[in-house]
Coordinates of C-alpha atoms in Angstrom, one line a residue:
M1 CA 0.0 0.0 0.0
E2 CA 1.3 3.4 -0.9
Q3 CA 2.1 5.7 2.0
Q4 CA 0.2 9.0 1.5
K5 CA 1.4 10.8 4.6
I6 CA 3.4 10.2 7.7
P7 CA 1.0 8.1 9.9
T8 CA -0.1 9.3 13.3
L9 CA -0.8 6.2 15.4
N10 CA -3.0 5.9 18.5
V11 CA -2.3 3.1 21.0
A12 CA -4.7 0.7 19.1
E13 CA -2.9 1.3 15.8
V14 CA 0.7 0.8 17.0
S15 CA 0.4 -3.0 17.1
S16 CA -0.7 -3.4 13.4
Y17 CA 1.9 -0.9 12.3
H18 CA 4.7 -2.8 14.1
D19 CA 3.4 -6.2 13.0
S20 CA 3.8 -5.2 9.4
I21 CA 7.5 -4.7 10.0
S22 CA 8.8 -7.6 12.1
H23 CA 7.3 -10.5 14.0
S24 CA 9.7 -9.9 16.8
I25 CA 8.0 -6.6 17.8
N26 CA 4.8 -8.2 19.1
E27 CA 5.8 -7.9 22.7
I28 CA 6.4 -4.2 22.3
S29 CA 3.2 -3.3 20.5
N30 CA 0.8 -5.7 22.1
V31 CA -0.3 -3.3 24.8
K32 CA -2.4 -4.4 27.8
C33 CA -4.0 -1.0 28.6
N34 CA -4.5 2.3 26.8
D35 CA -2.8 4.5 29.4
Y36 CA 0.8 3.1 29.1
H37 CA 3.0 0.3 28.0
V38 CA 6.4 -0.9 29.2
N39 CA 8.6 -3.8 28.2
S40 CA 12.2 -5.0 28.5
L41 CA 14.3 -4.9 25.3
S42 CA 15.1 -8.6 26.0
V43 CA 11.7 -9.5 24.3
I44 CA 13.2 -8.5 20.9
K45 CA 14.6 -11.7 19.5
D46 CA 16.7 -10.2 16.7
K47 CA 17.6 -6.7 17.6
M48 CA 19.7 -6.1 14.4
K49 CA 16.4 -6.4 12.4
F50 CA 14.5 -4.0 14.6
K51 CA 13.5 -1.1 12.2
V52 CA 10.4 1.1 12.3
R53 CA 9.3 3.3 9.5
P54 CA 8.7 7.1 10.0
H55 CA 5.5 7.7 12.1
R56 CA 4.0 9.7 14.9
K57 CA 2.3 8.5 18.0
T58 CA -0.4 10.2 20.1
V59 CA 1.5 9.2 23.2
H60 CA 4.9 10.2 24.6
D61 CA 7.5 7.5 24.6
F62 CA 11.1 6.8 25.7
L63 CA 13.8 4.2 24.9
F64 CA 16.1 3.6 27.9
L65 CA 19.3 1.9 27.0
T66 CA 21.3 0.5 29.9
R67 CA 23.9 -0.8 27.4
G68 CA 24.4 -1.1 23.7
K69 CA 23.6 1.3 20.9
A70 CA 20.6 2.5 18.9
K71 CA 19.8 4.9 16.2
R72 CA 16.5 6.8 16.2
S73 CA 15.2 10.1 14.8
K74 CA 13.3 13.1 16.1
G75 CA 12.0 15.1 13.2
L76 CA 14.7 14.8 10.5
N77 CA 17.5 14.5 13.0
H78 CA 18.9 10.9 13.1
I79 CA 20.8 10.3 16.3
E80 CA 22.9 7.4 17.3
F81 CA 23.3 7.0 21.0
E82 CA 24.9 4.6 23.5
G83 CA 23.7 3.4 26.9
P84 CA 23.4 4.4 29.6
A85 CA 21.1 7.0 28.0
V86 CA 17.4 7.8 27.4
F87 CA 15.9 8.8 24.1
F88 CA 12.7 10.8 25.1
L89 CA 10.2 11.6 22.4
P90 CA 7.2 13.9 23.1
A91 CA 3.9 13.0 21.4
Y92 CA 3.2 13.8 17.8
Q93 CA 6.9 14.0 16.8
I94 CA 8.0 12.3 13.6
T95 CA 10.3 9.4 14.4
Q96 CA 11.8 6.3 13.0
H97 CA 14.0 3.6 14.5
S98 CA 16.7 2.4 12.1
H99 CA 19.2 0.5 14.2
M100 CA 19.7 -1.4 17.5
S101 CA 22.9 -3.3 18.4
E102 CA 22.6 -7.0 19.3
D103 CA 23.9 -6.4 22.8
A104 CA 21.3 -3.6 23.5
E105 CA 19.6 -3.9 26.9
G106 CA 17.1 -1.7 28.6
Y107 CA 13.4 -0.7 28.4
F108 CA 10.8 0.9 26.1
C109 CA 7.8 2.7 27.4
H110 CA 5.0 4.8 26.0
F111 CA 2.4 6.6 28.1
D112 CA -0.6 8.9 27.7
E113 CA -0.5 12.3 29.3
D114 CA -4.0 11.6 30.7
L115 CA -2.2 9.6 33.4
F116 CA -1.3 13.0 34.9
E117 CA -4.8 14.5 34.8
Y118 CA -4.4 15.5 38.5
L119 CA -1.6 17.9 37.5
P120 CA -2.1 21.6 36.4
N121 CA -2.3 22.1 32.7
G122 CA 1.2 22.4 31.2
Y123 CA 3.0 21.2 34.3
L124 CA 5.1 18.4 32.6
V125 CA 6.4 20.6 29.8
D126 CA 7.2 23.4 32.3
R127 CA 9.1 21.2 34.8
Y128 CA 10.8 18.7 32.5
P129 CA 12.6 20.2 29.4
F130 CA 12.6 16.9 27.5
F131 CA 8.8 17.2 27.0
K132 CA 9.4 20.3 24.8
M133 CA 9.3 19.8 21.0
E134 CA 12.7 21.5 20.4
S135 CA 14.5 19.7 23.2
D136 CA 17.5 17.4 22.7
P137 CA 16.0 13.9 22.9
V138 CA 19.1 12.1 24.3
I139 CA 19.8 12.3 28.0
L140 CA 23.1 10.7 29.1
L141 CA 23.0 9.0 32.5
S142 CA 25.5 8.6 35.2
E143 CA 25.9 5.2 36.7
E144 CA 24.1 6.3 39.9
T145 CA 21.1 7.7 37.9
K146 CA 21.1 4.6 35.7
E147 CA 20.7 2.4 38.7
G148 CA 17.9 4.6 40.1
C149 CA 16.1 4.5 36.7
V150 CA 16.5 0.7 36.4
S151 CA 14.9 0.3 39.8
I152 CA 11.9 2.4 38.9
L153 CA 11.4 0.7 35.5
N154 CA 11.5 -2.7 37.1
R155 CA 8.8 -1.7 39.5
L156 CA 6.7 -0.3 36.6
L157 CA 7.4 -3.5 34.6
A158 CA 6.1 -5.7 37.5
L159 CA 3.0 -3.5 37.8
Y160 CA 2.3 -3.8 34.1
A161 CA 2.8 -7.6 34.1
S162 CA 0.3 -7.9 36.9
G163 CA -2.4 -6.6 34.6
E164 CA -3.7 -4.1 37.1
K165 CA -5.2 -1.5 34.9
T166 CA -6.8 0.9 37.4
R167 CA -3.8 2.0 39.4
K168 CA -3.2 5.1 37.4
I169 CA -1.9 7.2 40.3
L170 CA 0.8 4.6 41.1
V171 CA 1.9 4.4 37.4
A172 CA 2.0 8.1 37.2
S173 CA 4.1 8.3 40.4
Y174 CA 6.6 5.8 39.1
L175 CA 6.9 7.8 35.9
M176 CA 7.3 11.1 37.8
A177 CA 10.1 9.5 39.8
F178 CA 11.7 8.5 36.5
F179 CA 11.4 12.0 35.2
E180 CA 13.0 13.4 38.3
E181 CA 16.0 11.1 37.8
L182 CA 16.4 12.3 34.3
K183 CA 16.1 15.9 35.3
K184 CA 19.1 15.5 37.6
E185 CA 21.3 14.9 34.5
L186 CA 20.3 18.0 32.6
I187 CA 22.6 21.0 32.5
S188 CA 21.0 23.6 34.7
E189 CA 19.5 26.5 32.7
S190 CA 17.7 29.6 33.5
K191 CA 14.1 28.6 34.1
K192 CA 11.5 30.3 32.0
S193 CA 8.7 31.6 34.1
F194 CA 5.6 29.6 33.4
N195 CA 3.3 32.2 32.0
S196 CA 0.4 32.4 29.5
S197 CA 2.8 33.3 26.6
F198 CA 4.9 30.2 27.2
R199 CA 1.9 27.9 27.6
I200 CA 0.2 29.2 24.4
T201 CA 3.4 28.9 22.4
E202 CA 3.8 25.2 23.5
E203 CA 0.1 24.6 22.7
Y204 CA 0.6 26.2 19.3
K205 CA 3.6 23.9 18.5
Q206 CA 1.5 20.9 19.5
A207 CA -1.4 22.1 17.4
L208 CA 0.9 22.4 14.4
S209 CA 2.2 18.8 14.9
E210 CA -1.4 17.5 15.1
N211 CA -3.1 19.6 12.4
I212 CA -0.5 20.4 9.7
Y213 CA -2.5 18.5 7.0
N214 CA -5.7 20.3 8.0
Y215 CA -4.8 24.0 8.4
N216 CA -2.3 26.3 6.9
Q217 CA -3.5 29.7 8.1
I218 CA -2.5 31.3 11.4
S219 CA -6.2 32.3 12.0
D220 CA -7.1 28.6 12.0
Y221 CA -4.7 27.8 14.7
A222 CA -5.7 30.9 16.7
S223 CA -9.3 29.7 16.6
L224 CA -8.2 26.2 17.8
L225 CA -6.6 27.9 20.8
N226 CA -9.5 30.3 21.3
I227 CA -7.3 33.4 21.0
T228 CA -6.8 36.1 18.3
P229 CA -4.1 35.8 15.6
N230 CA -2.4 38.9 16.9
Y231 CA -2.2 37.6 20.5
L232 CA -0.9 34.2 19.2
N233 CA 1.8 36.0 17.3
K234 CA 2.7 38.1 20.3
C235 CA 3.1 35.1 22.5
V236 CA 5.3 33.2 20.0
K237 CA 7.4 36.3 19.5
D238 CA 7.9 36.8 23.2
C239 CA 9.0 33.2 23.8
V240 CA 11.1 32.2 20.7
N241 CA 11.7 35.5 18.9
K242 CA 10.0 34.1 15.8
T243 CA 6.6 34.8 14.4
A244 CA 3.7 32.3 14.4
Q245 CA 4.1 32.2 10.6
D246 CA 7.8 31.3 11.0
L247 CA 6.8 28.2 13.1
L248 CA 4.1 27.3 10.6
K249 CA 6.5 27.4 7.7
E250 CA 9.1 25.3 9.7
M251 CA 6.5 22.6 10.4
I252 CA 5.4 22.6 6.7
V253 CA 9.0 22.2 5.6
L254 CA 9.6 19.4 8.2
E255 CA 6.6 17.5 7.0
A256 CA 7.4 18.1 3.3
K257 CA 11.0 16.8 3.8
S258 CA 9.6 13.6 5.4
L259 CA 7.1 13.1 2.6
I260 CA 9.7 13.7 -0.1
K261 CA 12.0 11.1 1.5
Y262 CA 9.6 8.5 2.8
S263 CA 6.2 8.6 1.0
D264 CA 5.1 7.6 -2.5
L265 CA 3.7 11.1 -3.3
H266 CA 4.9 13.2 -6.1
V267 CA 5.9 16.8 -5.4
S268 CA 2.6 18.0 -7.0
E269 CA 0.6 15.9 -4.6
I270 CA 2.6 17.1 -1.6
A271 CA 2.0 20.7 -2.6
V272 CA -1.7 20.1 -2.6
K273 CA -1.8 18.0 0.6
L274 CA 0.3 20.3 2.7
C275 CA -0.2 23.8 1.3
N276 CA -3.0 23.6 -1.3
Q277 CA -0.5 25.2 -3.7
S278 CA 0.5 24.7 -7.3
P279 CA 3.7 22.6 -7.7
S280 CA 5.6 25.7 -8.9
N281 CA 4.6 27.8 -6.0
F282 CA 5.4 25.0 -3.5
S283 CA 8.8 24.5 -5.1
R284 CA 9.6 28.2 -4.8
F285 CA 8.5 28.1 -1.1
F286 CA 10.6 25.0 -0.4
K287 CA 13.7 26.5 -2.0
N288 CA 13.2 29.8 -0.2
Q289 CA 13.1 27.9 3.1
T290 CA 15.8 25.3 2.5
G291 CA 18.0 26.7 -0.3
M292 CA 17.2 23.7 -2.6
T293 CA 14.4 22.5 -4.7
P294 CA 12.3 19.4 -3.7
K295 CA 14.0 17.4 -6.4
Q296 CA 17.4 18.4 -5.1
Y297 CA 16.5 17.4 -1.6
A298 CA 15.1 14.1 -2.7
Q299 CA 18.5 13.3 -4.3
L300 CA 20.4 13.9 -1.0
D301 CA 21.8 10.8 0.7

């Protein structure tokens, strides 16, 4: 079947998507509940064949390597990392997994933010930098932090294996403890005050990731966020020193690059699907943003 866009998978769809790639991934994708999933990497029989095509998920996930190497992407950045380390991926980010060494050990987990419904809106992205779209996905761990994280993940794994689906607070508590361990390893940075501009900017980035095929006007996104276009632009400008239009263009280019590389669509089809533009206008837009035409980009290694 031709791939017409980068798929966005909910929990129920992850299994069939993984099953189409490798029989060894059943243990990873065969989830027992909708709120979260966790497994040991030991369930993967042939790690060298573990590959997953570009996709998004509606849930956050992380790959925790205690040893070995892996190569995974966030957006168009392909990163090879070595344990002990965590690759943390916020929801709705384009990703693919292209390599795992045979000696890799560790854990995989994905979880729905609804587990933390008792927290104030925006708490996770404010407290933990790795929840932000632009964050570096790889967090290197000290031996001490690695051991703490292993202890937490083993408890979470035992809870998951027990099949108890209703203990959401306990699951969330284990995950919060894990996040706190990761946060210790981050280089301290000046903390942004958590204000309405920062919250709206993060919500706008999330809306772009989820709706880039549906809307390409700032006014549409402002309506989604129940604010005016001018206020949206002010919030974005205050936080990242870019306009709301700049971020929209960046998301269109990111999606276009992924479609050019990984889908079966022609440039003319991508132009209509993403921007509702003619091929010539889209090519000019793409070249203005990237310095090369879509055809030139497609020919890059």
